[in-house]
mmCIF file of C-alpha atoms in Angstrom:
data_model
loop_
_atom_site.group_PDB
_atom_site.id
_atom_site.type_symbol
_atom_site.label_atom_id
_atom_site.label_comp_id
_atom_site.label_asym_id
_atom_site.label_seq_id
_atom_site.Cartn_x
_atom_site.Cartn_y
_atom_site.Cartn_z
ATOM 1 C CA MET A 1 22.473 11.939 -10.217
ATOM 2 C CA GLU A 2 18.902 11.826 -11.482
ATOM 3 C CA THR A 3 16.495 14.388 -10.017
ATOM 4 C CA GLN A 4 13.987 12.819 -7.661
ATOM 5 C CA GLU A 5 10.758 14.150 -6.248
ATOM 6 C CA LEU A 6 9.235 13.137 -2.904
ATOM 7 C CA HIS A 7 5.921 14.126 -1.342
ATOM 8 C CA ARG A 8 5.796 14.356 2.443
ATOM 9 C CA GLY A 9 3.613 15.606 5.265
ATOM 10 C CA ARG A 10 4.975 17.554 8.238
ATOM 11 C CA LEU A 11 5.820 15.216 11.093
ATOM 12 C CA ILE A 12 6.902 11.858 9.697
ATOM 13 C CA ASP A 13 9.683 11.522 7.143
ATOM 14 C CA HIS A 14 9.296 7.752 6.872
ATOM 15 C CA ILE A 15 8.196 4.645 8.751
ATOM 16 C CA GLN A 16 9.714 1.210 8.228
ATOM 17 C CA LEU A 17 7.756 -1.990 8.752
ATOM 18 C CA VAL A 18 9.790 -5.190 8.744
ATOM 19 C CA VAL A 19 7.560 -8.093 7.717
ATOM 20 C CA ARG A 20 7.677 -11.893 7.630
ATOM 21 C CA ASP A 21 6.102 -12.382 4.194
ATOM 22 C CA LEU A 22 6.982 -9.593 1.763
ATOM 23 C CA PRO A 23 4.782 -10.845 -1.139
ATOM 24 C CA ALA A 24 1.719 -11.054 1.154
ATOM 25 C CA SER A 25 2.434 -7.584 2.540
ATOM 26 C CA ARG A 26 2.986 -6.161 -0.918
ATOM 27 C CA ARG A 27 -0.372 -7.558 -2.137
ATOM 28 C CA PHE A 28 -2.110 -6.001 0.879
ATOM 29 C CA TYR A 29 -0.403 -2.588 0.707
ATOM 30 C CA GLU A 30 -0.639 -2.289 -3.080
ATOM 31 C CA ALA A 31 -4.402 -2.901 -2.806
ATOM 32 C CA VAL A 32 -5.118 -0.472 0.042
ATOM 33 C CA LEU A 33 -2.785 2.218 -1.282
ATOM 34 C CA GLN A 34 -4.346 1.979 -4.735
ATOM 35 C CA ALA A 35 -7.742 2.517 -3.078
ATOM 36 C CA LEU A 36 -6.241 5.612 -1.407
ATOM 37 C CA ASP A 37 -4.808 6.823 -4.744
ATOM 38 C CA VAL A 38 -1.187 6.447 -3.563
ATOM 39 C CA PRO A 39 1.173 4.642 -5.954
ATOM 40 C CA ILE A 40 3.978 2.309 -4.922
ATOM 41 C CA GLY A 41 7.099 4.447 -5.236
ATOM 42 C CA GLY A 42 9.720 1.760 -5.695
ATOM 43 C CA THR A 43 10.606 -1.870 -5.130
ATOM 44 C CA GLY A 44 13.601 -4.118 -4.679
ATOM 45 C CA GLY A 45 14.192 -7.755 -3.888
ATOM 46 C CA ASP A 46 13.689 -7.233 -0.151
ATOM 47 C CA PHE A 47 11.597 -4.039 0.077
ATOM 48 C CA PHE A 48 8.974 -1.729 -1.399
ATOM 49 C CA TRP A 49 7.943 1.803 -0.509
ATOM 50 C CA ALA A 50 5.198 4.357 -1.027
ATOM 51 C CA ASP A 51 5.480 7.947 0.171
ATOM 52 C CA GLU A 52 6.476 7.764 3.865
ATOM 53 C CA LEU A 53 6.008 3.987 4.210
ATOM 54 C CA PHE A 54 8.987 1.650 3.706
ATOM 55 C CA VAL A 55 8.315 -2.112 4.007
ATOM 56 C CA SER A 56 11.122 -4.667 4.022
ATOM 57 C CA THR A 57 12.061 -8.195 4.974
ATOM 58 C CA ALA A 58 14.159 -8.896 8.047
ATOM 59 C CA ASP A 59 17.004 -9.761 5.612
ATOM 60 C CA SER A 60 17.069 -6.185 4.310
ATOM 61 C CA PRO A 61 20.214 -4.366 5.466
ATOM 62 C CA ALA A 62 18.028 -1.602 6.947
ATOM 63 C CA ALA A 63 16.143 -4.112 9.142
ATOM 64 C CA GLN A 64 19.169 -5.580 10.906
ATOM 65 C CA GLY A 65 17.484 -9.003 11.054
ATOM 66 C CA LYS A 66 14.556 -8.014 13.290
ATOM 67 C CA LEU A 67 10.796 -7.718 12.736
ATOM 68 C CA THR A 68 9.295 -4.425 13.869
ATOM 69 C CA GLY A 69 6.357 -5.789 15.881
ATOM 70 C CA ARG A 70 2.815 -4.434 15.953
ATOM 71 C CA HIS A 71 2.155 -0.850 14.851
ATOM 72 C CA HIS A 72 -0.852 1.339 14.180
ATOM 73 C CA LEU A 73 -0.662 3.404 10.992
ATOM 74 C CA ALA A 74 -3.453 5.747 9.925
ATOM 75 C CA PHE A 75 -3.635 6.727 6.248
ATOM 76 C CA GLN A 76 -5.466 9.865 5.117
ATOM 77 C CA ALA A 77 -8.511 9.456 2.881
ATOM 78 C CA LYS A 78 -10.119 12.265 0.883
ATOM 79 C CA ASP A 79 -13.695 11.159 1.627
ATOM 80 C CA HIS A 80 -15.910 8.403 3.046
ATOM 81 C CA ALA A 81 -15.951 6.533 -0.282
ATOM 82 C CA MET A 82 -12.154 6.266 -0.181
ATOM 83 C CA VAL A 83 -12.281 4.837 3.368
ATOM 84 C CA ASP A 84 -14.852 2.286 2.181
ATOM 85 C CA ALA A 85 -12.715 1.377 -0.860
ATOM 86 C CA PHE A 86 -9.642 0.963 1.385
ATOM 87 C CA TYR A 87 -11.559 -1.463 3.599
ATOM 88 C CA ARG A 88 -12.913 -3.567 0.716
ATOM 89 C CA ALA A 89 -9.534 -3.669 -1.070
ATOM 90 C CA GLY A 90 -7.683 -4.638 2.097
ATOM 91 C CA LEU A 91 -10.077 -7.481 2.914
ATOM 92 C CA ALA A 92 -9.810 -8.792 -0.661
ATOM 93 C CA ALA A 93 -5.994 -8.664 -0.459
ATOM 94 C CA GLY A 94 -5.604 -10.684 2.746
ATOM 95 C CA GLY A 95 -6.310 -8.113 5.447
ATOM 96 C CA THR A 96 -8.443 -8.941 8.488
ATOM 97 C CA ASP A 97 -11.317 -6.804 9.736
ATOM 98 C CA ASN A 98 -10.443 -4.717 12.787
ATOM 99 C CA GLY A 99 -13.302 -2.218 12.535
ATOM 100 C CA ALA A 100 -15.683 -1.712 9.610
ATOM 101 C CA PRO A 101 -16.049 1.751 8.042
ATOM 102 C CA GLY A 102 -18.053 4.160 10.145
ATOM 103 C CA GLU A 103 -18.125 7.247 12.331
ATOM 104 C CA ARG A 104 -15.915 7.138 15.398
ATOM 105 C CA LEU A 105 -16.219 9.137 18.601
ATOM 106 C CA TYR A 106 -12.706 10.636 18.392
ATOM 107 C CA HIS A 107 -14.138 13.924 17.091
ATOM 108 C CA PRO A 108 -17.174 14.979 15.021
ATOM 109 C CA GLY A 109 -16.776 13.837 11.407
ATOM 110 C CA TYR A 110 -14.113 11.179 12.131
ATOM 111 C CA TYR A 111 -14.937 8.384 9.651
ATOM 112 C CA ALA A 112 -12.547 5.445 9.600
ATOM 113 C CA ALA A 113 -11.988 1.766 8.892
ATOM 114 C CA PHE A 114 -9.414 -0.544 10.464
ATOM 115 C CA LEU A 115 -7.688 -3.643 9.076
ATOM 116 C CA LEU A 116 -4.957 -5.931 10.343
ATOM 117 C CA ASP A 117 -2.245 -6.430 7.724
ATOM 118 C CA PRO A 118 -0.621 -9.873 7.233
ATOM 119 C CA ASP A 119 1.731 -9.179 10.181
ATOM 120 C CA GLY A 120 -1.003 -7.991 12.562
ATOM 121 C CA ASN A 121 -0.327 -4.255 12.201
ATOM 122 C CA ASN A 122 -3.455 -2.145 12.743
ATOM 123 C CA ILE A 123 -3.883 -0.181 9.514
ATOM 124 C CA GLU A 124 -6.490 2.570 9.377
ATOM 125 C CA ALA A 125 -7.897 4.860 6.715
ATOM 126 C CA VAL A 126 -9.495 8.026 8.078
ATOM 127 C CA HIS A 127 -11.432 10.978 6.747
ATOM 128 C CA HIS A 128 -11.736 13.793 9.290
ATOM 129 C CA GLY A 129 -14.875 15.296 7.819
ATOM 130 C CA PRO A 130 -15.133 18.591 5.959
ATOM 131 C CA HIS A 131 -11.776 20.351 6.015
ATOM 132 C CA THR A 132 -9.365 22.338 3.900
ATOM 133 C CA ARG A 133 -5.777 21.371 3.117
ATOM 134 C CA SER A 134 -3.164 24.031 2.506
ATOM 135 C CA ALA A 135 -1.512 21.744 -0.089
ATOM 136 C CA ALA A 136 -1.997 18.244 -1.469
ATOM 137 C CA SER A 137 1.508 17.312 -0.280
ATOM 138 C CA VAL A 138 4.898 18.747 0.503
ATOM 139 C CA LYS A 139 7.091 18.365 -2.581
ATOM 140 C CA ILE A 140 10.813 17.801 -2.033
ATOM 141 C CA THR A 141 13.048 17.855 -5.100
ATOM 142 C CA PHE A 142 16.704 16.848 -4.950
#
C-alpha cells in the first residue's frame, strides 16, 4: 500500500456534504479553498475532498441516497486578506453573499465573511486576529 499523508486539526476528522450538483459544488469549493491555500486532495466520479471536507453526490455509496441538508462550516484563514479573497472567489464561482467580510462581535479580532454554497450551506472564512499556532497542521502518515 502506498504511504499517504493527511493533515488534520484536533476535533473533526472529516465532514461529508452530500450535494445535488457536484460540478457546481466543485467549482465553488475549488475556488474558495484555493483562496484559502488548501488544495483539493482527491476526486472521483461522485465525490471530491480536501483535508477534512468530503463532498459527494447522493448516489455515492457513502451518502446512502440522501442529501445532508443545511450546514454551517467555518474555514480558517491566515489573515484578513485571505478572508477577502475567499469571499471574492466564492462569489465568482457561484456562491451567494451571506455576510460581506468584516469584523464580527463574537470576540475582539474576529474577522469573517459568509457565503451560501450552491446547496445553501453557510460557508464562512474566519481570521481570529493576532494569534499563534502550535503547528500548521497535524500530520498523519499511514
